[in-house]
Short mmCIF file of C-alpha atoms in Angstrom, two decimals:
data_model
loop_
_atom_site.label_atom_id
_atom_site.label_comp_id
_atom_site.label_asym_id
_atom_site.label_seq_id
_atom_site.Cartn_x
_atom_site.Cartn_y
_atom_site.Cartn_z
CA UNK A 320 15.31 -0.67 -9.38
CA UNK A 321 16.30 -4.53 -7.48
CA UNK A 322 13.98 -6.38 -5.42
CA UNK A 323 15.38 -7.45 -2.35
CA UNK A 324 14.24 -11.03 -0.69
CA UNK A 325 10.66 -9.81 1.20
CA UNK A 326 9.33 -8.79 -2.13
CA UNK A 327 9.55 -12.18 -4.00
CA UNK A 328 7.00 -14.69 -4.33
CA UNK A 329 7.89 -18.30 -4.27
CA UNK A 330 8.28 -18.59 -8.25
CA UNK A 331 10.42 -15.58 -8.36
CA UNK A 332 12.72 -17.02 -5.40
CA UNK A 333 12.85 -20.29 -7.69
CA UNK A 334 13.90 -18.67 -10.67
CA UNK A 335 16.91 -17.05 -8.63
CA UNK A 336 18.16 -20.53 -7.83
CA UNK A 337 17.40 -22.64 -11.35
CA UNK A 338 20.01 -25.40 -10.44
CA UNK A 339 18.51 -25.99 -7.22
CA UNK A 340 15.61 -28.35 -6.63
CA UNK A 341 12.11 -27.24 -5.59
CA UNK A 342 12.16 -28.07 -1.96
CA UNK A 343 15.49 -25.65 -1.79
CA UNK A 344 13.26 -22.57 -3.19
CA UNK A 345 10.71 -23.19 -0.88
CA UNK A 346 12.92 -23.42 1.90
CA UNK A 347 14.61 -20.15 1.13
CA UNK A 348 10.93 -18.76 0.24
CA UNK A 349 9.86 -19.56 3.78
CA UNK A 350 13.01 -17.63 5.30
CA UNK A 351 12.37 -14.58 2.93
CA UNK A 352 8.59 -14.30 4.07
CA UNK A 353 9.57 -14.46 7.91
CA UNK A 354 11.72 -11.64 7.50
CA UNK A 355 14.93 -12.79 8.71
CA UNK A 356 17.50 -10.24 9.67
CA UNK A 357 20.30 -11.96 8.12
CA UNK A 358 21.17 -14.93 5.66
CA UNK A 359 23.07 -16.67 8.40
CA UNK A 360 19.57 -17.24 10.04
CA UNK A 361 18.74 -19.71 7.17
CA UNK A 362 19.88 -22.70 9.03
CA UNK A 363 18.60 -25.36 7.27
CA UNK A 364 20.63 -24.34 3.86
CA UNK A 365 23.93 -25.16 2.96
CA UNK A 366 26.67 -22.63 3.85
CA UNK A 367 27.32 -22.38 0.23
CA UNK A 368 23.98 -21.52 -0.87
CA UNK A 369 23.57 -19.03 1.90
CA UNK A 370 26.80 -17.05 0.81
CA UNK A 371 25.27 -17.50 -2.37
CA UNK A 372 22.37 -15.70 -1.80
CA UNK A 373 23.82 -12.94 0.43
CA UNK A 374 26.15 -12.18 -2.72
CA UNK A 375 22.96 -11.33 -4.60
CA UNK A 376 21.95 -8.65 -2.63
CA UNK A 377 25.41 -7.48 -1.04
CA UNK A 378 24.87 -9.03 2.45
CA UNK A 379 21.53 -6.89 2.80
CA UNK A 380 18.33 -8.97 3.83
CA UNK A 381 16.42 -5.61 3.74
CA UNK A 382 16.71 -2.45 1.63
CA UNK A 383 15.25 -0.14 4.08
CA UNK A 384 16.00 0.56 7.77
CA UNK A 385 14.00 2.12 10.89
CA UNK A 386 14.81 5.63 11.38
CA UNK A 387 12.30 6.66 14.11
CA UNK A 388 9.75 4.66 16.09
CA UNK A 389 6.92 6.42 18.19
CA UNK A 390 4.43 4.71 20.46
CA UNK A 391 1.11 6.41 21.21
CA UNK A 392 -0.52 6.16 24.84
CA UNK A 393 -3.17 4.15 22.91
CA UNK A 394 -0.54 1.57 22.11
CA UNK A 395 -0.29 2.41 18.47
CA UNK A 396 2.99 2.12 17.02
CA UNK A 397 4.62 4.61 14.08
CA UNK A 398 7.69 3.74 12.21
CA UNK A 399 9.18 6.37 10.03
CA UNK A 400 11.57 3.88 7.62
CA UNK A 401 14.49 5.38 5.83
CA UNK A 402 14.57 3.74 2.34
CA UNK A 403 17.31 2.98 -0.06
CA UNK A 404 17.64 6.17 -1.97
CA UNK A 405 17.46 8.32 1.29
CA UNK A 406 13.45 8.89 0.74
CA UNK A 407 11.27 7.97 3.71
CA UNK A 408 7.90 6.71 4.53
CA UNK A 409 5.78 5.92 7.29
CA UNK A 410 4.00 3.04 8.53
CA UNK A 411 1.51 2.18 11.57
CA UNK A 412 0.30 -0.80 13.60
CA UNK A 413 -2.96 -0.29 15.21
CA UNK A 414 -4.31 -2.53 17.65
CA UNK A 415 -8.44 -2.39 18.73
CA UNK A 416 -9.99 -3.36 21.83
CA UNK A 417 -10.18 -7.09 21.19
CA UNK A 418 -6.51 -7.02 20.61
CA UNK A 419 -6.81 -7.60 16.66
CA UNK A 420 -3.44 -5.85 15.21
CA UNK A 421 -3.57 -4.25 11.84
CA UNK A 422 -0.71 -3.23 9.82
CA UNK A 423 -1.33 0.05 8.09
CA UNK A 424 1.16 -0.01 5.07
CA UNK A 425 2.16 2.66 2.55
CA UNK A 426 2.27 2.15 -1.24
CA UNK A 427 4.03 5.31 -2.43
CA UNK A 428 6.71 7.97 -1.24
CA UNK A 429 4.53 11.06 -0.87
CA UNK A 430 1.13 10.74 -2.48
CA UNK A 431 -0.06 12.61 -5.89
CA UNK A 432 -3.66 12.85 -4.85
CA UNK A 433 -3.40 16.40 -3.19
CA UNK A 434 -6.86 15.75 -0.80
CA UNK A 435 -6.87 19.00 0.87
CA UNK A 436 -7.58 17.55 4.33
CA UNK A 437 -4.49 15.18 4.44
CA UNK A 438 -0.95 15.95 5.48
CA UNK A 439 0.53 13.10 3.05
CA UNK A 440 -1.08 15.21 0.18
CA UNK A 441 1.08 18.30 1.16
CA UNK A 442 4.32 16.16 0.64
CA UNK A 443 4.01 15.87 -3.22
CA UNK A 444 4.77 12.81 -4.81
CA UNK A 445 8.55 11.22 -5.27
CA UNK A 446 8.06 7.59 -6.59
CA UNK A 447 6.24 4.37 -6.10
CA UNK A 448 7.34 1.74 -3.57
CA UNK A 449 8.77 -1.62 -4.58
CA UNK A 450 6.92 -4.83 -3.30
CA UNK A 451 10.20 -5.49 -1.23
CA UNK A 452 9.53 -2.10 0.47
CA UNK A 453 5.98 -2.68 1.05
CA UNK A 454 6.66 -6.02 2.72
CA UNK A 455 9.67 -4.75 4.73
CA UNK A 456 7.11 -2.33 6.39
CA UNK A 457 4.99 -5.50 7.69
CA UNK A 458 8.17 -7.52 9.02
CA UNK A 459 9.42 -4.19 11.05
CA UNK A 460 5.85 -3.81 12.58
CA UNK A 461 5.46 -7.93 12.95
CA UNK A 462 9.11 -7.48 14.76
CA UNK A 463 7.99 -5.39 17.27
CA UNK A 464 4.53 -6.48 17.86
CA UNK A 465 4.10 -10.21 17.11
CA UNK A 466 1.23 -11.56 14.98
CA UNK A 467 -0.57 -9.32 12.62
CA UNK A 468 -4.03 -10.39 11.85
CA UNK A 469 -4.72 -7.63 9.26
CA UNK A 470 -3.28 -5.46 6.53
CA UNK A 471 -4.81 -2.18 5.20
CA UNK A 472 -3.32 -0.15 2.46
CA UNK A 473 -4.29 2.96 4.01
CA UNK A 474 -0.73 4.69 4.46
CA UNK A 475 1.05 7.28 2.57
CA UNK A 476 0.38 7.23 -1.35
CA UNK A 477 -2.45 5.68 -3.55
CA UNK A 478 -2.40 1.72 -4.02
CA UNK A 479 -4.21 1.55 -7.21
CA UNK A 480 -1.60 3.97 -9.07
CA UNK A 481 1.19 1.43 -7.77
CA UNK A 482 -1.47 -1.56 -8.42
CA UNK A 483 1.53 -3.64 -9.88
CA UNK A 484 3.90 -3.68 -6.96
CA UNK A 485 0.81 -3.36 -4.33
CA UNK A 486 0.00 -6.94 -6.36
CA UNK A 487 3.01 -8.56 -5.98
CA UNK A 488 3.28 -7.69 -2.27
CA UNK A 489 -0.19 -8.99 -1.64
CA UNK A 490 0.87 -11.87 -3.16
CA UNK A 491 3.59 -12.55 -0.75
CA UNK A 492 1.31 -11.51 2.06
CA UNK A 493 -1.17 -14.43 1.32
CA UNK A 494 0.81 -17.32 -0.23
CA UNK A 495 0.36 -20.47 1.84
CA UNK A 496 3.87 -20.96 1.77
CA UNK A 497 4.67 -17.70 3.10
CA UNK A 498 3.08 -14.92 5.63
CA UNK A 499 -0.22 -16.76 4.64
CA UNK A 500 -2.62 -14.15 5.14
CA UNK A 501 -6.26 -14.44 4.00
CA UNK A 502 -6.89 -12.14 1.27
CA UNK A 503 -10.24 -11.55 3.60
CA UNK A 504 -7.78 -9.77 5.76
CA UNK A 505 -6.38 -7.26 3.48
CA UNK A 506 -7.87 -4.06 2.24
CA UNK A 507 -7.12 -1.55 -0.41
CA UNK A 508 -8.16 1.73 0.36
CA UNK A 509 -8.20 4.07 -2.57
CA UNK A 510 -9.61 7.87 -3.42
CA UNK A 511 -11.43 6.58 -6.32
CA UNK A 512 -9.06 5.48 -9.11
CA UNK A 513 -11.71 3.92 -11.74
CA UNK A 514 -8.91 1.87 -13.86
CA UNK A 515 -7.65 0.35 -10.95
CA UNK A 516 -11.04 -0.59 -9.48
CA UNK A 517 -12.30 -2.62 -12.51
CA UNK A 518 -8.91 -3.77 -12.61
CA UNK A 519 -9.13 -5.75 -9.49
CA UNK A 520 -12.82 -6.56 -10.43
CA UNK A 521 -11.76 -8.36 -13.20
CA UNK A 522 -8.60 -9.45 -12.37
CA UNK A 523 -8.33 -9.66 -8.63
CA UNK A 524 -6.94 -10.07 -6.18
CA UNK A 525 -9.81 -10.79 -4.10
CA UNK A 526 -9.17 -8.43 -1.22
CA UNK A 527 -11.61 -6.12 0.64
CA UNK A 528 -11.89 -2.52 -1.11
CA UNK A 529 -12.30 0.57 0.59
CA UNK A 530 -13.16 4.11 -1.16
CA UNK A 531 -12.24 7.42 0.48
CA UNK A 532 -15.60 9.29 -0.51
CA UNK A 533 -15.72 11.76 1.97
CA UNK A 534 -18.75 13.89 0.21
CA UNK A 535 -21.54 13.09 -2.34
CA UNK A 536 -21.58 16.83 -3.24
CA UNK A 537 -19.69 16.94 -6.70
CA UNK A 538 -18.35 20.58 -6.24
CA UNK A 539 -17.32 19.99 -2.41
CA UNK A 540 -15.68 16.88 -3.23
CA UNK A 541 -13.71 18.24 -6.00
CA UNK A 542 -12.49 20.83 -3.33
CA UNK A 543 -11.55 18.52 -0.88
CA UNK A 544 -10.12 15.24 -3.58
CA UNK A 545 -8.95 16.88 -6.92
CA UNK A 546 -9.41 12.93 -8.28
CA UNK A 547 -13.18 13.98 -8.55
CA UNK A 548 -11.97 16.24 -11.71
CA UNK A 549 -10.62 13.30 -13.03
CA UNK A 550 -13.30 10.38 -11.97
CA UNK A 551 -16.47 12.15 -10.96
CA UNK A 552 -18.75 10.69 -8.56
CA UNK A 553 -21.29 9.42 -11.35
CA UNK A 554 -18.30 7.24 -13.19
CA UNK A 555 -17.38 6.41 -9.47
CA UNK A 556 -20.58 4.83 -8.55
CA UNK A 557 -20.57 3.29 -12.12
CA UNK A 558 -17.53 1.46 -11.35
CA UNK A 559 -18.46 0.36 -7.78
CA UNK A 560 -21.39 -1.25 -9.43
CA UNK A 561 -19.74 -3.11 -11.71
CA UNK A 562 -16.96 -4.17 -9.11
CA UNK A 563 -20.03 -5.64 -6.98
CA UNK A 564 -21.30 -7.31 -9.61
CA UNK A 565 -17.98 -8.95 -10.57
CA UNK A 566 -17.12 -9.78 -6.99
CA UNK A 567 -20.50 -9.71 -4.96
CA UNK A 568 -18.68 -8.08 -2.11
CA UNK A 569 -19.81 -5.30 0.04
CA UNK A 570 -17.39 -1.92 -0.18
CA UNK A 571 -16.55 0.11 2.54
CA UNK A 572 -17.19 3.72 2.18
CA UNK A 573 -14.70 5.87 4.18
CA UNK A 574 -16.29 9.70 5.15
CA UNK A 575 -13.88 11.87 6.87
CA UNK A 576 -16.47 14.43 8.51
CA UNK A 577 -14.91 17.63 8.94
CA UNK A 578 -16.71 20.23 11.17
CA UNK A 579 -19.02 23.06 9.34
CA UNK A 580 -18.11 21.61 5.50
CA UNK A 581 -19.32 18.04 5.06
CA UNK A 582 -20.98 17.26 8.43
CA UNK A 583 -24.58 18.31 7.99
CA UNK A 584 -28.10 16.68 8.19
CA UNK A 585 -27.96 17.44 4.53
CA UNK A 586 -24.85 16.10 3.65
CA UNK A 587 -25.95 12.94 5.21
CA UNK A 588 -29.07 12.66 3.28
CA UNK A 589 -27.13 13.39 -0.07
CA UNK A 590 -24.59 10.72 0.95
CA UNK A 591 -27.42 8.17 1.64
CA UNK A 592 -29.26 8.63 -1.53
CA UNK A 593 -25.47 8.13 -3.51
CA UNK A 594 -24.98 5.25 -1.67
CA UNK A 595 -28.32 3.60 -2.78
CA UNK A 596 -28.28 0.90 -4.49
CA UNK A 597 -24.49 -0.27 -3.29
CA UNK A 598 -24.03 -2.77 -1.13
CA UNK A 599 -21.48 -0.65 1.56
CA UNK A 600 -20.52 0.08 4.96
CA UNK A 601 -20.20 3.84 5.82
CA UNK A 602 -17.03 4.30 8.31
CA UNK A 603 -17.04 7.62 9.73
CA UNK A 604 -14.03 9.04 10.65
CA UNK A 605 -13.65 12.34 12.36
CA UNK A 606 -11.22 14.59 10.99
CA UNK A 607 -7.70 14.36 12.66
CA UNK A 608 -6.03 17.55 13.28
CA UNK A 609 -3.03 18.56 11.27
CA UNK A 610 -1.13 22.04 12.30
CA UNK A 611 -1.67 24.42 9.47
CA UNK A 612 -4.78 23.00 7.95
CA UNK A 613 -8.07 25.18 7.91
CA UNK A 614 -10.55 22.63 9.34
CA UNK A 615 -11.90 21.45 12.51
CA UNK A 616 -13.49 18.28 13.90
CA UNK A 617 -16.97 17.62 13.97
CA UNK A 618 -18.82 17.67 17.56
CA UNK A 619 -20.00 14.23 18.76
CA UNK A 620 -23.36 15.49 18.29
CA UNK A 621 -22.93 15.97 14.51
CA UNK A 622 -21.20 12.63 14.39
CA UNK A 623 -24.00 11.04 16.14
CA UNK A 624 -27.03 12.67 14.00
CA UNK A 625 -24.88 12.01 10.79
CA UNK A 626 -24.64 8.41 11.75
CA UNK A 627 -28.22 7.79 12.77
CA UNK A 628 -29.57 9.47 9.47
CA UNK A 629 -27.59 6.67 7.29
CA UNK A 630 -28.74 4.20 9.83
CA UNK A 631 -32.38 4.87 9.43
CA UNK A 632 -31.63 4.35 5.48
CA UNK A 633 -30.66 0.68 6.34
CA UNK A 634 -27.30 1.62 5.76
CA UNK A 635 -24.76 -0.11 7.84
CA UNK A 636 -22.54 2.56 9.76
CA UNK A 637 -19.77 2.37 12.11
CA UNK A 638 -18.00 5.31 13.76
CA UNK A 639 -14.41 4.76 13.68
CA UNK A 640 -12.40 5.58 16.97
CA UNK A 641 -9.04 7.40 15.91
CA UNK A 642 -6.03 5.73 17.20
CA UNK A 643 -2.34 6.65 16.95
CA UNK A 644 -3.33 10.34 16.78
CA UNK A 645 -1.11 11.29 19.59
CA UNK A 646 2.00 10.07 17.24
CA UNK A 647 0.41 11.53 14.09
CA UNK A 648 -0.47 8.28 12.88
CA UNK A 649 -4.11 8.45 12.79
CA UNK A 650 -6.05 9.04 9.13
CA UNK A 651 -4.46 11.47 7.24
CA UNK A 652 -1.93 12.44 9.52
CA UNK A 653 0.93 10.42 7.99
CA UNK A 654 4.20 12.36 6.95
CA UNK A 655 3.70 15.06 9.70
CA UNK A 656 7.11 13.79 10.96
CA UNK A 657 8.71 14.04 7.43
CA UNK A 658 10.03 17.45 6.42
CA UNK A 659 10.07 16.46 2.53
CA UNK A 660 9.66 13.48 0.58
CA UNK A 661 13.12 13.97 -1.48
CA UNK A 662 16.35 12.09 -0.72
CA UNK A 663 18.56 14.25 1.66
CA UNK A 664 21.65 16.09 0.34
CA UNK A 665 25.15 13.72 0.37
#
């Protein structure tokens, strides 16, 4: 599939223009990384070069378009984006109380992981997103909300099953000649794809890693997260220890607490025992309601006691506020406004 301008690295941009001097390639790349809406906006380039670039892409700078825009009362912005083949994904812009803006980006159309508590997992899986389709989500969000300080690959899909294209997108996000975001401001969240974790440990990029863990009980985790059948908890812990040995970085463990399922004191004690000796922060996330799913939210008391048990064990624990819930843009809710991952009929 053709990669549109937003997905090109500086080297790939230069390869498009082998007859041009290096400074021209840098100029073109700077325009691409700004997320321009048209080739005519590239005002410091000769008209002939703008026309040539336009011809390479049929006059389209972006391959996707916004189909729906939803704004929550808490200020969160969710965009439904229609892709070139008619499929759709969603992305979210979250802003914390200190004004930091985080783009939550999707990496796949749908998701193959089938986590029982996640709406996206019910949609099935269609395909991976290209680097341009990933970066275009960032540009659409930035167009509407301005400067974005952080990126998390926590949207639709499993990023480590599309690692090649996610890596390419991170190159664009972090390039000093382009968007220029620090790698430490970029987080990849995975359900526990061990080959991908070890690949990042060995080959980079040096981003932050988050693991969707949810439970340290093997049987319960398998019921909630089928990935545990392929890469069980003991093997996941071994991979995370290797990751930390290679990177010296703290890992974030995301625990979605579901009332009367994984939110008991026993669950907290088991989780604390599993974490040792990992250097990790735990993000506790109350399950966000999804119509038709047979789960319930934990009580505030369950959240508090669970957190206190972990903290007594010396584990840094953060209770995450759910933002974007009013537009079904919170953790686990993406895809609620999509009927299917399949392209519509012609």
